[in-house]
PDB file of C-alpha atoms in Angstrom:
ATOM      1  CA  UNK A 298       0.041  -0.134  -0.097  1.00 47.00           C
ATOM      2  CA  UNK A 299       1.488   3.366  -0.875  1.00 45.00           C
ATOM      3  CA  UNK A 300       1.919   4.965   2.465  1.00 47.00           C
ATOM      4  CA  UNK A 301       4.287   7.604   1.195  1.00 52.00           C
ATOM      5  CA  UNK A 302       1.985  10.679   1.340  1.00 56.00           C
ATOM      6  CA  UNK A 303       0.869  12.148  -2.024  1.00 65.00           C
ATOM      7  CA  UNK A 304       3.325  14.781  -2.709  1.00 74.00           C
ATOM      8  CA  UNK A 305       0.871  16.361  -4.848  1.00 90.00           C
ATOM      9  CA  UNK A 306      -1.357  16.945  -2.015  1.00 94.00           C
ATOM     10  CA  UNK A 307       1.126  18.321   0.302  1.00 95.00           C
ATOM     11  CA  UNK A 308       2.378  20.689  -2.192  1.00 95.00           C
ATOM     12  CA  UNK A 309      -1.141  22.019  -2.891  1.00 95.00           C
ATOM     13  CA  UNK A 310      -1.880  22.247   0.842  1.00 97.00           C
ATOM     14  CA  UNK A 311       1.449  24.156   1.631  1.00 97.00           C
ATOM     15  CA  UNK A 312       0.630  26.471  -1.608  1.00 97.00           C
ATOM     16  CA  UNK A 313      -2.703  27.312  -0.195  1.00 98.00           C
ATOM     17  CA  UNK A 314      -1.797  27.901   3.451  1.00 97.00           C
ATOM     18  CA  UNK A 315       1.302  30.175   2.373  1.00 97.00           C
ATOM     19  CA  UNK A 316      -0.554  32.120  -0.153  1.00 97.00           C
ATOM     20  CA  UNK A 317      -3.462  32.772   2.004  1.00 98.00           C
ATOM     21  CA  UNK A 318      -3.402  34.247   5.701  1.00 97.00           C
ATOM     22  CA  UNK A 319      -6.715  32.371   6.450  1.00 98.00           C
ATOM     23  CA  UNK A 320      -7.488  28.948   4.946  1.00 98.00           C
ATOM     24  CA  UNK A 321     -10.488  26.852   5.782  1.00 98.00           C
ATOM     25  CA  UNK A 322     -10.431  23.133   4.447  1.00 98.00           C
ATOM     26  CA  UNK A 323     -14.128  22.328   4.736  1.00 98.00           C
ATOM     27  CA  UNK A 324     -16.958  20.040   3.374  1.00 97.00           C
ATOM     28  CA  UNK A 325     -18.579  22.160   0.654  1.00 98.00           C
ATOM     29  CA  UNK A 326     -18.522  25.775   0.186  1.00 98.00           C
ATOM     30  CA  UNK A 327     -19.225  28.830   2.536  1.00 97.00           C
ATOM     31  CA  UNK A 328     -22.459  29.373   0.520  1.00 97.00           C
ATOM     32  CA  UNK A 329     -23.247  25.541   0.594  1.00 97.00           C
ATOM     33  CA  UNK A 330     -21.547  23.804   3.456  1.00 97.00           C
ATOM     34  CA  UNK A 331     -22.129  20.093   3.445  1.00 96.00           C
ATOM     35  CA  UNK A 332     -21.486  19.470   7.031  1.00 92.00           C
ATOM     36  CA  UNK A 333     -22.745  21.164  10.253  1.00 92.00           C
ATOM     37  CA  UNK A 334     -19.204  21.353  11.782  1.00 92.00           C
ATOM     38  CA  UNK A 335     -17.916  23.079   8.588  1.00 96.00           C
ATOM     39  CA  UNK A 336     -20.838  25.475   8.671  1.00 97.00           C
ATOM     40  CA  UNK A 337     -20.207  26.496  12.164  1.00 96.00           C
ATOM     41  CA  UNK A 338     -16.697  27.533  11.432  1.00 98.00           C
ATOM     42  CA  UNK A 339     -17.833  29.389   8.397  1.00 98.00           C
ATOM     43  CA  UNK A 340     -20.134  31.191  10.643  1.00 97.00           C
ATOM     44  CA  UNK A 341     -17.762  32.029  13.273  1.00 97.00           C
ATOM     45  CA  UNK A 342     -15.077  33.500  10.420  1.00 97.00           C
ATOM     46  CA  UNK A 343     -18.230  35.532   8.795  1.00 96.00           C
ATOM     47  CA  UNK A 344     -19.406  37.016  12.257  1.00 95.00           C
ATOM     48  CA  UNK A 345     -15.775  38.068  13.193  1.00 96.00           C
ATOM     49  CA  UNK A 346     -15.549  39.584   9.434  1.00 96.00           C
ATOM     50  CA  UNK A 347     -12.563  37.618   8.442  1.00 97.00           C
ATOM     51  CA  UNK A 348     -11.818  37.059   4.665  1.00 96.00           C
ATOM     52  CA  UNK A 349     -10.526  33.591   4.219  1.00 98.00           C
ATOM     53  CA  UNK A 350      -9.852  31.105   1.504  1.00 98.00           C
ATOM     54  CA  UNK A 351     -12.023  27.985   1.453  1.00 98.00           C
ATOM     55  CA  UNK A 352     -10.914  24.602  -0.068  1.00 98.00           C
ATOM     56  CA  UNK A 353     -13.890  22.126  -0.713  1.00 98.00           C
ATOM     57  CA  UNK A 354     -12.243  18.660   0.153  1.00 97.00           C
ATOM     58  CA  UNK A 355     -15.271  17.022  -1.162  1.00 97.00           C
ATOM     59  CA  UNK A 356     -14.045  18.023  -4.669  1.00 96.00           C
ATOM     60  CA  UNK A 357     -10.372  16.971  -4.042  1.00 95.00           C
ATOM     61  CA  UNK A 358     -10.181  13.497  -2.416  1.00 94.00           C
ATOM     62  CA  UNK A 359      -6.402  13.496  -2.192  1.00 95.00           C
ATOM     63  CA  UNK A 360      -6.628  16.776  -0.228  1.00 97.00           C
ATOM     64  CA  UNK A 361      -9.313  15.310   1.944  1.00 95.00           C
ATOM     65  CA  UNK A 362      -7.024  12.460   2.964  1.00 94.00           C
ATOM     66  CA  UNK A 363      -3.638  14.398   2.844  1.00 96.00           C
ATOM     67  CA  UNK A 364      -4.639  17.268   4.996  1.00 96.00           C
ATOM     68  CA  UNK A 365      -5.570  14.781   7.922  1.00 94.00           C
ATOM     69  CA  UNK A 366      -1.828  13.426   7.630  1.00 94.00           C
ATOM     70  CA  UNK A 367      -0.325  16.817   7.153  1.00 96.00           C
ATOM     71  CA  UNK A 368      -1.748  17.978  10.418  1.00 96.00           C
ATOM     72  CA  UNK A 369      -2.113  14.761  12.080  1.00 93.00           C
ATOM     73  CA  UNK A 370      -5.750  15.600  12.619  1.00 94.00           C
ATOM     74  CA  UNK A 371      -8.461  13.043  11.739  1.00 93.00           C
ATOM     75  CA  UNK A 372     -11.436  15.325  10.887  1.00 93.00           C
ATOM     76  CA  UNK A 373     -12.599  18.109   8.480  1.00 94.00           C
ATOM     77  CA  UNK A 374     -12.965  21.147   8.917  1.00 96.00           C
ATOM     78  CA  UNK A 375      -9.449  22.458   9.687  1.00 98.00           C
ATOM     79  CA  UNK A 376      -8.600  26.142  10.062  1.00 98.00           C
ATOM     80  CA  UNK A 377      -5.222  27.488   9.213  1.00 98.00           C
ATOM     81  CA  UNK A 378      -4.022  30.930  10.087  1.00 98.00           C
ATOM     82  CA  UNK A 379      -0.710  32.330   8.665  1.00 97.00           C
ATOM     83  CA  UNK A 380       0.383  28.807   7.498  1.00 97.00           C
ATOM     84  CA  UNK A 381      -0.305  27.187  11.042  1.00 96.00           C
ATOM     85  CA  UNK A 382      -2.923  24.647  12.027  1.00 97.00           C
ATOM     86  CA  UNK A 383      -5.411  26.148  14.703  1.00 97.00           C
ATOM     87  CA  UNK A 384      -7.814  23.516  15.036  1.00 97.00           C
ATOM     88  CA  UNK A 385     -11.158  21.880  13.958  1.00 96.00           C
ATOM     89  CA  UNK A 386     -14.758  22.890  14.963  1.00 94.00           C
ATOM     90  CA  UNK A 387     -14.378  22.238  18.631  1.00 93.00           C
ATOM     91  CA  UNK A 388     -11.448  24.332  19.000  1.00 96.00           C
ATOM     92  CA  UNK A 389     -12.328  27.026  16.881  1.00 97.00           C
ATOM     93  CA  UNK A 390     -15.715  27.381  18.816  1.00 95.00           C
ATOM     94  CA  UNK A 391     -13.914  27.408  22.200  1.00 94.00           C
ATOM     95  CA  UNK A 392     -11.465  29.975  20.955  1.00 96.00           C
ATOM     96  CA  UNK A 393     -14.166  32.253  19.524  1.00 97.00           C
ATOM     97  CA  UNK A 394     -16.145  31.995  22.794  1.00 96.00           C
ATOM     98  CA  UNK A 395     -12.992  32.917  24.818  1.00 96.00           C
ATOM     99  CA  UNK A 396     -12.161  35.643  22.432  1.00 96.00           C
ATOM    100  CA  UNK A 397      -8.772  34.005  21.710  1.00 96.00           C
ATOM    101  CA  UNK A 398      -9.713  33.593  18.066  1.00 97.00           C
ATOM    102  CA  UNK A 399     -10.130  37.521  17.638  1.00 96.00           C
ATOM    103  CA  UNK A 400      -6.895  37.915  19.403  1.00 96.00           C
ATOM    104  CA  UNK A 401      -5.137  35.459  17.365  1.00 97.00           C
ATOM    105  CA  UNK A 402      -6.091  37.306  14.026  1.00 97.00           C
ATOM    106  CA  UNK A 403      -5.248  40.496  15.526  1.00 96.00           C
ATOM    107  CA  UNK A 404      -1.742  39.280  16.657  1.00 96.00           C
ATOM    108  CA  UNK A 405      -1.212  37.997  12.925  1.00 96.00           C
ATOM    109  CA  UNK A 406      -2.149  41.294  11.671  1.00 96.00           C
ATOM    110  CA  UNK A 407      -5.408  39.996   9.812  1.00 96.00           C
ATOM    111  CA  UNK A 408      -8.121  42.550   9.452  1.00 91.00           C
ATOM    112  CA  UNK A 409     -11.515  42.100  11.240  1.00 90.00           C
ATOM    113  CA  UNK A 410     -14.339  43.910   9.554  1.00 85.00           C
ATOM    114  CA  UNK A 411     -17.195  44.174  12.196  1.00 67.00           C
ATOM    115  CA  UNK A 412     -20.209  42.221  10.749  1.00 54.00           C
TER     116      UNK A 412
ATOM    117  CA  UNK B 207     -20.725   1.918  11.775  1.00 59.00           C
ATOM    118  CA  UNK B 208     -20.856   3.330  15.214  1.00 73.00           C
ATOM    119  CA  UNK B 209     -19.297   3.017  18.551  1.00 83.00           C
ATOM    120  CA  UNK B 210     -20.913   3.004  22.025  1.00 89.00           C
ATOM    121  CA  UNK B 211     -19.881   5.304  24.927  1.00 92.00           C
ATOM    122  CA  UNK B 212     -18.416   2.663  26.900  1.00 93.00           C
ATOM    123  CA  UNK B 213     -16.060   1.733  24.266  1.00 92.00           C
ATOM    124  CA  UNK B 214     -14.930   5.142  23.847  1.00 94.00           C
ATOM    125  CA  UNK B 215     -14.452   5.704  27.470  1.00 96.00           C
ATOM    126  CA  UNK B 216     -12.416   2.568  27.690  1.00 95.00           C
ATOM    127  CA  UNK B 217     -10.023   3.465  24.766  1.00 95.00           C
ATOM    128  CA  UNK B 218      -9.490   6.880  26.267  1.00 96.00           C
ATOM    129  CA  UNK B 219      -8.763   5.294  29.748  1.00 96.00           C
ATOM    130  CA  UNK B 220      -6.367   2.701  28.244  1.00 96.00           C
ATOM    131  CA  UNK B 221      -4.313   5.401  26.642  1.00 96.00           C
ATOM    132  CA  UNK B 222      -4.710   8.049  29.393  1.00 97.00           C
ATOM    133  CA  UNK B 223      -4.921   6.214  32.693  1.00 96.00           C
ATOM    134  CA  UNK B 224      -5.463   9.132  34.776  1.00 96.00           C
ATOM    135  CA  UNK B 225      -8.102  10.569  32.643  1.00 97.00           C
ATOM    136  CA  UNK B 226     -11.502  11.500  34.180  1.00 97.00           C
ATOM    137  CA  UNK B 227     -13.750  10.650  31.142  1.00 97.00           C
ATOM    138  CA  UNK B 228     -17.542  11.848  30.699  1.00 96.00           C
ATOM    139  CA  UNK B 229     -19.250  10.766  27.694  1.00 95.00           C
ATOM    140  CA  UNK B 230     -22.505  12.253  26.315  1.00 94.00           C
ATOM    141  CA  UNK B 231     -24.609  10.772  23.640  1.00 90.00           C
ATOM    142  CA  UNK B 232     -25.953  13.762  21.880  1.00 87.00           C
ATOM    143  CA  UNK B 233     -28.481  12.039  19.520  1.00 85.00           C
ATOM    144  CA  UNK B 234     -28.767   8.284  20.651  1.00 83.00           C
ATOM    145  CA  UNK B 235     -27.659   7.124  17.456  1.00 81.00           C
ATOM    146  CA  UNK B 236     -24.113   5.934  18.417  1.00 78.00           C
ATOM    147  CA  UNK B 237     -22.557   8.408  15.935  1.00 79.00           C
ATOM    148  CA  UNK B 238     -22.643  11.665  17.665  1.00 84.00           C
ATOM    149  CA  UNK B 239     -20.925  12.054  21.075  1.00 91.00           C
ATOM    150  CA  UNK B 240     -19.567  14.631  23.294  1.00 93.00           C
ATOM    151  CA  UNK B 241     -16.463  13.789  25.428  1.00 95.00           C
ATOM    152  CA  UNK B 242     -15.136  15.606  28.349  1.00 97.00           C
ATOM    153  CA  UNK B 243     -11.584  14.422  29.369  1.00 97.00           C
ATOM    154  CA  UNK B 244      -9.577  15.912  32.183  1.00 97.00           C
ATOM    155  CA  UNK B 245      -5.878  14.579  32.682  1.00 97.00           C
ATOM    156  CA  UNK B 246      -2.685  15.641  34.208  1.00 97.00           C
ATOM    157  CA  UNK B 247      -1.029  14.725  30.884  1.00 96.00           C
ATOM    158  CA  UNK B 248      -2.648  17.773  29.266  1.00 97.00           C
ATOM    159  CA  UNK B 249      -0.571  20.069  31.346  1.00 96.00           C
ATOM    160  CA  UNK B 250       1.461  22.449  29.316  1.00 96.00           C
ATOM    161  CA  UNK B 251      -0.046  21.101  26.150  1.00 96.00           C
ATOM    162  CA  UNK B 252      -1.759  23.354  23.503  1.00 94.00           C
ATOM    163  CA  UNK B 253      -5.557  22.404  22.857  1.00 94.00           C
ATOM    164  CA  UNK B 254      -4.604  20.871  19.602  1.00 95.00           C
ATOM    165  CA  UNK B 255      -2.118  18.792  21.290  1.00 95.00           C
ATOM    166  CA  UNK B 256      -4.601  17.783  24.010  1.00 96.00           C
ATOM    167  CA  UNK B 257      -7.224  16.705  21.469  1.00 96.00           C
ATOM    168  CA  UNK B 258      -4.478  14.729  19.453  1.00 95.00           C
ATOM    169  CA  UNK B 259      -3.826  12.795  22.484  1.00 96.00           C
ATOM    170  CA  UNK B 260      -7.347  11.774  22.746  1.00 95.00           C
ATOM    171  CA  UNK B 261      -7.634  10.951  18.943  1.00 94.00           C
ATOM    172  CA  UNK B 262      -4.565   8.833  18.985  1.00 93.00           C
ATOM    173  CA  UNK B 263      -6.202   6.974  22.133  1.00 94.00           C
ATOM    174  CA  UNK B 264      -9.140   6.131  19.725  1.00 93.00           C
ATOM    175  CA  UNK B 265      -6.844   4.502  17.419  1.00 87.00           C
ATOM    176  CA  UNK B 266      -8.109   5.762  14.174  1.00 85.00           C
ATOM    177  CA  UNK B 267     -11.770   5.369  15.012  1.00 85.00           C
ATOM    178  CA  UNK B 268     -12.286   9.226  14.957  1.00 84.00           C
ATOM    179  CA  UNK B 269     -13.417  10.418  11.574  1.00 80.00           C
ATOM    180  CA  UNK B 270     -14.099   6.905  10.456  1.00 81.00           C
ATOM    181  CA  UNK B 271     -16.253   4.527  12.744  1.00 79.00           C
ATOM    182  CA  UNK B 272     -17.011   7.587  14.859  1.00 82.00           C
ATOM    183  CA  UNK B 273     -18.274  10.396  12.790  1.00 78.00           C
ATOM    184  CA  UNK B 274     -18.547  13.197  15.487  1.00 82.00           C
ATOM    185  CA  UNK B 275     -17.100  13.627  18.636  1.00 89.00           C
ATOM    186  CA  UNK B 276     -17.433  17.011  20.206  1.00 90.00           C
ATOM    187  CA  UNK B 277     -14.170  17.199  22.469  1.00 93.00           C
ATOM    188  CA  UNK B 278     -13.572  19.246  25.466  1.00 94.00           C
ATOM    189  CA  UNK B 279     -10.331  18.752  27.432  1.00 96.00           C
ATOM    190  CA  UNK B 280      -8.973  20.258  30.482  1.00 95.00           C
ATOM    191  CA  UNK B 281      -6.306  19.977  33.071  1.00 95.00           C
ATOM    192  CA  UNK B 282      -7.366  19.091  36.634  1.00 93.00           C
ATOM    193  CA  UNK B 283      -8.054  22.242  38.892  1.00 85.00           C
ATOM    194  CA  UNK B 284      -5.723  21.401  41.689  1.00 72.00           C
ATOM    195  CA  UNK B 285      -2.413  20.919  39.298  1.00 56.00           C
TER     196      UNK B 285
END
């Protein structure tokens, strides 16, 4: 079995998270999220007024698997800020509720447009 | 394709012996649980690292056999 990670996926992932300050790997799109957990993270980012690049992993099976190995995190959605893995829906929600998420964006110089 | 609460608790305890574990069955369908895990071993670790410890304990069930596990980890108060 080919256990070596699919380099195409790793390259694509790294290109996305380095080209965009905020990247959300999700199921579906912000307009049509296909999973409640992905939808919740979209809502949090929208409410904070953060621009983000979304990647629909349902359209790209290699990314869907590759991202889990890349971050050693078994589920989707996955949020990346300034190239670093921040968390899945639980952690994003916890950070949002405690104010840590807004703080993280400010520390990274990412603009928040009040919704 | 599902897991029962006792199985989840057992796997977590096996990997994190001192863990206090509480599992809530959110929908009664064996597929959507919430887990509250408290352990000394989380001390000094980021949330991502704490959650990864729990996912590793579940030996790959997470995201496969177990579709949804709302996870909340914490360090015991007195530490």
